[in-house]
Short mmCIF file of C-alpha atoms in Angstrom, two decimals:
data_model
loop_
_atom_site.label_atom_id
_atom_site.label_comp_id
_atom_site.label_asym_id
_atom_site.label_seq_id
_atom_site.Cartn_x
_atom_site.Cartn_y
_atom_site.Cartn_z
CA MET L 2 11.41 -8.05 -14.87
CA SER L 3 9.74 -7.83 -17.76
CA ASP L 4 7.15 -10.07 -16.71
CA GLN L 5 6.28 -7.87 -13.87
CA PRO L 6 3.34 -5.21 -14.24
CA ALA L 7 4.48 -1.79 -14.21
CA VAL L 8 3.28 1.53 -12.81
CA GLU L 9 1.91 3.19 -15.56
CA SER L 10 0.32 6.76 -13.81
CA VAL L 11 0.19 8.70 -10.71
CA ASP L 12 -2.34 10.65 -10.38
CA THR L 13 -3.61 13.20 -7.53
CA ALA L 14 -6.93 14.77 -6.30
CA VAL L 15 -7.49 16.93 -3.27
CA TYR L 16 -10.45 17.23 -1.11
CA THR L 17 -11.33 20.01 1.35
CA VAL L 18 -14.34 19.12 3.85
CA PRO L 19 -15.61 21.07 6.38
CA THR L 20 -15.71 20.24 10.48
CA ASP L 21 -19.08 19.27 11.64
CA ALA L 22 -18.22 22.23 14.54
CA PRO L 23 -15.45 24.54 15.43
CA GLU L 24 -12.51 22.44 16.41
CA ALA L 25 -9.40 22.70 18.53
CA ASP L 26 -6.91 21.48 20.35
CA GLY L 27 -4.14 23.10 22.60
CA THR L 28 -2.15 24.96 19.99
CA LEU L 29 -4.05 25.17 17.06
CA ALA L 30 -7.96 25.43 15.55
CA TRP L 31 -9.45 25.04 12.10
CA ASP L 32 -12.59 24.63 10.62
CA SER L 33 -12.05 22.14 7.64
CA THR L 34 -9.23 19.31 6.70
CA THR L 35 -8.09 18.58 3.73
CA LEU L 36 -7.42 15.02 2.03
CA VAL L 37 -4.43 14.56 -0.91
CA LEU L 38 -5.18 11.01 -2.67
CA VAL L 39 -3.18 9.56 -5.05
CA THR L 40 -3.71 7.02 -7.31
CA VAL L 41 -1.36 4.56 -9.27
CA ARG L 42 -2.72 2.37 -11.93
CA ALA L 43 -0.86 -0.97 -13.50
CA GLY L 44 -3.20 -2.06 -16.28
CA THR L 45 -6.88 -2.26 -15.30
CA THR L 46 -5.66 -2.54 -11.32
CA THR L 47 -5.45 0.68 -9.53
CA GLY L 48 -4.20 1.30 -6.05
CA LEU L 49 -5.25 4.37 -3.79
CA GLY L 50 -2.99 6.04 -0.92
CA TYR L 51 -3.67 9.28 0.92
CA THR L 52 -2.48 12.10 3.47
CA TYR L 53 -3.87 14.80 5.44
CA ALA L 54 -1.91 17.48 4.47
CA PRO L 55 -2.19 21.10 2.32
CA ALA L 56 -2.88 20.34 -1.51
CA ALA L 57 0.54 21.57 -2.19
CA THR L 58 1.41 17.84 -1.38
CA ALA L 59 -0.17 17.14 -4.72
CA HIS L 60 1.98 19.19 -6.78
CA VAL L 61 4.96 17.59 -5.05
CA VAL L 62 3.77 14.14 -5.97
CA ARG L 63 3.05 15.36 -9.72
CA THR L 64 6.80 17.17 -10.24
CA LEU L 65 8.80 15.76 -7.90
CA LEU L 66 7.62 11.60 -7.55
CA ALA L 67 5.57 10.69 -10.22
CA GLY L 68 8.53 10.39 -12.99
CA THR L 69 10.12 8.32 -10.34
CA VAL L 70 7.75 5.86 -9.74
CA THR L 71 6.26 5.26 -13.34
CA GLY L 72 7.80 2.58 -15.17
CA ARG L 73 9.01 0.83 -11.83
CA SER L 74 8.00 -2.67 -11.03
CA ALA L 75 4.34 -2.44 -9.15
CA HIS L 76 5.55 -5.11 -6.63
CA ASP L 77 8.96 -3.84 -5.59
CA VAL L 78 7.37 -1.23 -3.27
CA PRO L 79 10.81 -0.86 -0.74
CA ARG L 80 12.78 0.23 -4.58
CA ALA L 81 10.35 2.54 -5.27
CA HIS L 82 10.40 4.16 -1.55
CA GLU L 83 14.09 4.69 -1.92
CA LEU L 84 14.00 6.19 -4.94
CA MET L 85 11.52 8.69 -3.92
CA CYS L 86 13.55 9.49 -0.99
CA ARG L 87 16.58 10.06 -3.28
CA ALA L 88 14.46 12.26 -5.86
CA VAL L 89 13.36 15.29 -3.11
CA ARG L 90 17.17 15.25 -1.93
CA ASN L 91 16.79 19.01 -2.50
CA ALA L 92 13.28 19.80 -1.83
CA GLY L 93 13.89 18.42 1.90
CA LEU L 94 12.27 15.47 3.14
CA PRO L 95 10.38 16.71 6.40
CA GLY L 96 6.93 17.68 6.09
CA VAL L 97 4.62 18.39 3.06
CA VAL L 98 7.42 15.86 0.95
CA ALA L 99 7.15 12.79 3.63
CA GLN L 100 3.60 13.34 3.30
CA ALA L 101 3.50 13.34 -0.65
CA ILE L 102 5.96 10.57 -0.28
CA SER L 103 3.79 8.26 2.26
CA ALA L 104 0.30 9.08 0.27
CA VAL L 105 2.25 7.20 -2.95
CA ASP L 106 3.97 4.49 -0.83
CA ILE L 107 0.48 3.89 0.87
CA ALA L 108 -0.83 3.63 -3.13
CA LEU L 109 1.83 1.26 -4.20
CA TRP L 110 1.46 -1.05 -1.57
CA ASP L 111 -2.35 -0.91 -2.04
CA LEU L 112 -2.17 -1.53 -5.72
CA LYS L 113 0.56 -4.63 -5.24
CA ALA L 114 -1.98 -6.29 -2.87
CA ARG L 115 -4.90 -5.89 -5.34
CA LEU L 116 -2.89 -7.07 -8.11
CA LEU L 117 -2.18 -10.28 -6.03
CA GLY L 118 -5.74 -10.18 -5.22
CA LEU L 119 -5.15 -10.01 -1.32
CA PRO L 120 -6.25 -8.00 1.66
CA LEU L 121 -3.17 -5.82 2.36
CA VAL L 122 -3.17 -7.27 5.69
CA HIS L 123 -2.33 -10.65 4.33
CA LEU L 124 0.29 -9.47 1.64
CA LEU L 125 2.16 -7.95 4.67
CA GLY L 126 1.41 -11.00 7.26
CA ALA L 127 -0.76 -10.74 9.94
CA ALA L 128 0.21 -10.62 13.52
CA ARG L 129 -3.60 -10.54 14.91
CA ASP L 130 -6.82 -10.74 13.76
CA ASP L 131 -8.16 -7.70 15.40
CA VAL L 132 -6.87 -4.17 15.79
CA PRO L 133 -8.25 -2.00 19.03
CA VAL L 134 -9.25 1.62 18.02
CA TYR L 135 -9.56 4.23 21.08
CA GLY L 136 -12.41 7.39 20.29
CA SER L 137 -10.52 10.60 19.78
CA GLY L 138 -11.88 13.74 19.51
CA GLY L 139 -12.76 15.72 22.84
CA PHE L 140 -11.75 19.35 21.33
CA THR L 141 -11.29 22.28 23.22
CA THR L 142 -13.57 23.97 21.94
CA TYR L 143 -16.53 21.50 22.64
CA ASP L 144 -19.18 23.01 25.26
CA THR L 145 -19.94 20.05 27.91
CA ALA L 146 -23.12 18.54 26.39
CA ARG L 147 -21.42 18.50 23.00
CA GLN L 148 -18.17 16.24 24.92
CA GLU L 149 -20.66 14.34 26.71
CA ARG L 150 -22.59 13.39 23.91
CA GLN L 151 -19.50 12.13 21.59
CA LEU L 152 -17.69 10.37 24.53
CA ARG L 153 -21.36 8.42 24.94
CA GLY L 154 -21.62 7.62 21.41
CA TRP L 155 -18.00 5.84 21.57
CA THR L 156 -18.37 4.16 24.71
CA GLU L 157 -22.10 3.61 24.94
CA GLU L 158 -23.57 3.18 20.97
CA GLN L 159 -20.07 1.97 19.45
CA GLY L 160 -18.69 -0.24 22.65
CA ILE L 161 -15.52 1.59 22.70
CA PRO L 162 -13.59 1.54 25.58
CA ARG L 163 -11.13 3.91 25.35
CA VAL L 164 -11.75 7.39 24.59
CA LYS L 165 -9.02 10.57 24.44
CA ILE L 166 -9.86 14.68 24.75
CA LYS L 167 -8.01 17.02 23.87
CA ILE L 168 -6.37 19.21 26.74
CA GLY L 169 -3.80 22.30 26.87
CA GLU L 170 -6.01 24.92 26.02
CA SER L 171 -4.75 28.09 24.48
CA ARG L 172 -1.47 26.75 25.01
CA GLY L 173 -1.58 25.88 28.20
CA THR L 174 -3.24 28.78 29.67
CA ARG L 175 -6.32 27.19 30.68
CA GLU L 176 -5.41 24.78 33.29
CA ASP L 177 -8.49 24.68 35.46
CA ARG L 178 -11.06 24.39 32.60
CA ASP L 179 -8.49 21.47 31.20
CA LEU L 180 -9.05 19.33 34.45
CA GLU L 181 -12.83 20.30 34.55
CA ARG L 182 -13.36 19.05 31.17
CA VAL L 183 -11.07 15.49 32.21
CA ALA L 184 -13.18 15.10 35.36
CA ARG L 185 -16.57 15.44 33.10
CA ALA L 186 -14.80 13.00 30.67
CA ARG L 187 -14.41 10.45 33.61
CA ALA L 188 -17.76 11.17 35.14
CA THR L 189 -19.35 10.27 31.79
CA VAL L 190 -17.25 7.59 30.73
CA GLY L 191 -17.42 5.92 33.95
CA ASP L 192 -14.72 3.82 36.02
CA THR L 193 -14.14 1.13 33.35
CA ALA L 194 -13.09 2.51 30.49
CA GLU L 195 -9.72 3.96 29.48
CA LEU L 196 -9.24 8.18 29.55
CA TYR L 197 -6.64 9.14 27.74
CA VAL L 198 -5.42 13.09 27.19
CA ASP L 199 -3.78 15.22 24.67
CA ALA L 200 -1.95 18.28 25.13
CA ASN L 201 -0.52 18.77 21.44
CA GLY L 202 2.29 20.22 22.97
CA GLY L 203 0.31 22.90 24.66
CA TYR L 204 2.14 22.94 28.00
CA THR L 205 5.91 24.36 29.49
CA ALA L 206 7.90 21.39 31.18
CA GLY L 207 6.70 22.89 34.58
CA GLN L 208 3.30 22.50 33.72
CA ALA L 209 3.11 18.99 32.28
CA LEU L 210 4.61 17.75 35.85
CA ARG L 211 2.46 19.87 38.19
CA LEU L 212 -0.55 18.66 36.17
CA ALA L 213 0.38 14.77 35.77
CA ASP L 214 -0.75 13.82 39.35
CA PRO L 215 -4.19 15.43 39.26
CA LEU L 216 -4.84 13.46 35.40
CA ALA L 217 -3.91 10.33 37.53
CA ASP L 218 -5.87 10.85 40.12
CA HIS L 219 -9.08 11.20 37.61
CA GLY L 220 -7.72 7.80 36.00
CA VAL L 221 -6.03 9.27 32.90
CA THR L 222 -3.34 6.73 31.73
CA TRP L 223 -1.92 8.43 28.44
CA PHE L 224 -0.57 11.78 28.35
CA GLU L 225 0.03 12.46 24.89
CA GLU L 226 2.75 15.02 23.63
CA PRO L 227 2.74 16.72 27.02
CA VAL L 228 5.27 19.06 25.42
CA SER L 229 6.17 19.56 21.92
CA SER L 230 7.75 16.66 20.52
CA ASP L 231 10.86 18.80 19.47
CA HIS L 232 12.42 18.07 22.87
CA PRO L 233 12.85 14.31 23.00
CA ALA L 234 15.01 14.80 26.42
CA THR L 235 11.86 16.87 28.04
CA LEU L 236 9.71 14.28 27.50
CA ALA L 237 12.15 11.70 28.91
CA ASP L 238 12.27 13.60 32.01
CA ILE L 239 8.51 14.04 32.45
CA ARG L 240 8.04 10.24 31.95
CA ARG L 241 10.62 9.29 34.88
CA ARG L 242 8.66 11.59 36.96
CA THR L 243 5.09 10.27 36.43
CA THR L 244 3.17 7.23 36.51
CA VAL L 245 1.12 8.04 33.22
CA ASP L 246 2.37 6.92 29.82
CA VAL L 247 4.13 9.67 28.24
CA THR L 248 3.46 9.44 24.18
CA ALA L 249 4.43 11.16 21.18
CA GLY L 250 5.66 10.68 17.93
CA GLU L 251 3.29 11.80 15.25
CA TYR L 252 5.08 14.44 13.66
CA GLY L 253 8.06 11.73 12.68
CA TYR L 254 8.46 12.18 9.16
CA THR L 255 12.07 10.17 8.77
CA LEU L 256 12.83 7.04 10.25
CA PRO L 257 16.04 8.54 12.40
CA TYR L 258 13.29 10.60 14.15
CA PHE L 259 12.02 7.45 15.45
CA GLU L 260 15.29 6.11 16.54
CA HIS L 261 16.00 9.58 18.23
CA MET L 262 12.85 9.41 20.30
CA LEU L 263 13.42 5.69 21.43
CA ALA L 264 16.93 6.63 22.43
CA ALA L 265 15.88 9.25 24.36
CA GLY L 266 13.56 7.25 26.34
CA ALA L 267 10.82 9.90 25.50
CA VAL L 268 8.01 7.83 25.34
CA ASP L 269 5.88 4.88 26.87
CA CYS L 270 4.38 4.49 23.56
CA LEU L 271 5.74 5.31 20.16
CA GLN L 272 3.06 6.95 18.01
CA ALA L 273 3.77 6.88 14.20
CA ASP L 274 1.60 8.35 11.60
CA VAL L 275 1.69 6.34 8.28
CA THR L 276 0.17 9.38 6.23
CA ARG L 277 3.16 10.88 7.13
CA CYS L 278 6.21 9.14 8.20
CA GLY L 279 7.02 7.56 4.91
CA GLY L 280 3.94 5.24 4.30
CA ILE L 281 3.46 1.69 5.57
CA THR L 282 7.46 1.05 4.44
CA VAL L 283 8.55 3.33 6.97
CA TRP L 284 6.10 2.57 9.80
CA LEU L 285 6.60 -1.09 9.65
CA ARG L 286 10.33 0.17 10.21
CA ALA L 287 9.17 2.13 13.41
CA ALA L 288 7.44 -0.21 14.82
CA ALA L 289 10.47 -2.40 14.84
CA LEU L 290 12.99 -0.10 15.90
CA ALA L 291 10.33 0.53 19.30
CA GLN L 292 9.80 -3.43 19.52
CA ALA L 293 13.74 -3.68 19.62
CA ARG L 294 13.18 -2.05 22.58
CA GLY L 295 10.09 -3.06 24.51
CA ILE L 296 8.38 -0.42 23.41
CA ASP L 297 4.35 -0.23 21.91
CA VAL L 298 3.80 1.63 18.74
CA SER L 299 0.34 3.39 18.30
CA GLY L 300 -0.84 4.48 14.92
CA HIS L 301 -1.87 8.31 14.67
CA CYS L 302 -5.13 9.28 12.98
CA ALA L 303 -6.23 8.14 9.43
CA PRO L 304 -7.43 5.25 10.86
CA HIS L 305 -8.19 3.19 7.27
CA ALA L 306 -4.38 3.99 6.24
CA HIS L 307 -3.47 2.12 9.19
CA ALA L 308 -5.66 -0.73 9.89
CA HIS L 309 -3.84 -3.30 7.50
CA VAL L 310 -0.37 -2.59 8.58
CA ALA L 311 -1.80 -2.19 12.12
CA ALA L 312 -2.27 -5.64 12.30
CA ALA L 313 0.70 -6.90 10.65
CA VAL L 314 2.83 -5.96 13.94
CA PRO L 315 3.11 -7.75 17.03
CA ASN L 316 3.90 -4.59 19.61
CA LEU L 317 0.89 -2.48 18.63
CA ARG L 318 -1.37 -1.34 21.13
CA HIS L 319 -3.79 0.43 19.21
CA LEU L 320 -5.58 2.61 16.72
CA GLU L 321 -6.74 6.50 16.77
CA TRP L 322 -10.44 6.40 15.58
CA PHE L 323 -9.99 10.20 15.06
CA HIS L 324 -13.60 11.76 14.93
CA ASP L 325 -12.44 14.45 11.58
CA HIS L 326 -10.78 11.62 9.83
CA VAL L 327 -13.58 8.94 10.40
CA ARG L 328 -15.93 11.46 8.99
CA ILE L 329 -13.63 11.97 6.00
CA GLU L 330 -13.16 8.50 4.98
CA ARG L 331 -16.77 7.48 5.44
CA LEU L 332 -17.84 10.15 3.42
CA LEU L 333 -14.98 10.16 0.25
CA PHE L 334 -14.58 6.09 0.59
CA ASP L 335 -16.78 2.82 0.69
CA GLY L 336 -15.53 -0.22 2.00
CA VAL L 337 -14.63 1.67 5.64
CA LEU L 338 -14.67 -0.24 8.75
CA ASP L 339 -16.67 -0.73 11.95
CA PRO L 340 -15.01 -0.18 15.30
CA GLY L 341 -18.03 -1.52 17.21
CA GLY L 342 -17.09 -3.48 20.21
CA GLY L 343 -13.72 -1.45 20.48
CA SER L 344 -11.54 -2.94 17.17
CA ILE L 345 -11.55 -3.31 13.53
CA ALA L 346 -10.92 -6.33 11.44
CA PRO L 347 -8.95 -5.50 8.37
CA GLY L 348 -9.27 -8.26 5.94
CA ALA L 349 -12.08 -9.86 7.21
CA ASP L 350 -14.34 -9.39 4.09
CA GLY L 351 -11.64 -10.74 1.60
CA ALA L 352 -11.63 -7.57 -0.51
CA PRO L 353 -8.45 -6.57 -1.95
CA GLY L 354 -5.17 -4.15 -0.67
CA LEU L 355 -7.05 -1.65 1.88
CA GLY L 356 -10.49 -2.22 0.71
CA LEU L 357 -11.17 1.18 0.03
CA THR L 358 -12.65 2.36 -3.27
CA LEU L 359 -13.22 6.39 -3.92
CA ALA L 360 -16.82 7.10 -3.68
CA GLU L 361 -17.18 9.50 -6.22
CA GLU L 362 -20.68 11.03 -6.57
CA ARG L 363 -19.98 11.82 -2.54
CA ALA L 364 -16.68 12.84 -3.09
CA ALA L 365 -17.03 15.24 -6.22
CA PRO L 366 -18.68 18.18 -4.23
CA TYR L 367 -15.58 18.04 -1.85
CA ARG L 368 -12.77 18.46 -4.55
CA VAL L 369 -10.81 21.58 -4.79
CA GLU L 370 -8.10 20.35 -7.42
#
C-alpha cells in the first residue's frame, strides 16, 4: 500500500446557472440548476466529479466523506466507496447523501485514470467505441416555436435521430395539450426520428393507460415515468398493457432500488443516474443487474459524467443529452464532447480520466460557494 498514491485532499465548489428560459415538466418548475463539484488530489494530480444537487451536498462531502477518503489509496475506489457508505449510516443514504457519494466516487475514478494516464473508458474497459445519445428537453413551458427550434436543432443541425419532450403538464391536467405537443413534435422531426416522452410521474395509472395508445399512434416508443417510480407494481401493470417501452429509474439512490425495480418487471429499459446512484461504482453494478435480466440501461442526464462508464457496458441503449446539463457542462468545463451524428466517442482524443477540466474563468461568475 505504501507505494500507491494516496488521496491527500477533497474539496468542493458550488455553481448555480440560470436557465435560458422558464422550464417545467409534469411535476416541477425551475429557473436555475445547481452543480456541486468535487475535486480530489493525489500529489500533483487532480480528479473531478460532480452532481446536480442542492448546495447542502457540498456540506455532506466536507463533513461526512472527506475525512473517510483522505489518506486512502487512490487506486482502491470500491474500498473508498464502501467506507463512504458506512460513514453515512446515521445520516441516511438516499437523496442528497447519495448524491454527495456519487460526486466523490466519480472524482476518485477520474483521479485514478489520470494517475495511470488513461481515458477512464480504457481503465474501465470499453464495450463500444461510440455512445448513442438522444436530445432531451421539450419542456412544458415551451411554446410551439421554441419546441420546434430545439427539436430541429437536434435532428437537423446535429443529426441526432432520437428526441424527447416533457408531457404530463400540471400534474396530468393538460392531456389535450400534451397530445397536441406530441403531434407537433412528430411533425417537426418527421417519420424517421425516434420520439420519446417523459411524464415525470405526472399521470395516474388510468391516465397513463388511456394515453398510451394515442402516444403510440404518433410513433412514440419511450414512455418515461408515466406514473411515479415510487410504484414499480403500477409501472409493471402499465408495461404489460401497452406496446410503448416503459422506463424509469432516475431516482435510484441505492443498488437495492434497481433490483426491486427489475424484480417487479417495471421497465423495458432501466434508467440510472451516475450522479445520484452512488457514482460509477454503483452505476456499473446496476447495469450488470439489468443485463442479467436481459434489460437495457440508459444514462440519465449529466452526459459528460456518464460518457465513459456508458461506453463500458454491453447493454447500453443510449445516454440522455439533456438541454440544461449540456449548457452547464459546456459552460463550466473544457473537453466536452460532440454529439454530431447522434453519438459521442469518449476517450477518442486520449485525454486522461473524464477528459474534463474546469474552465475557471468562465465558471467564476456562477460560483455561489
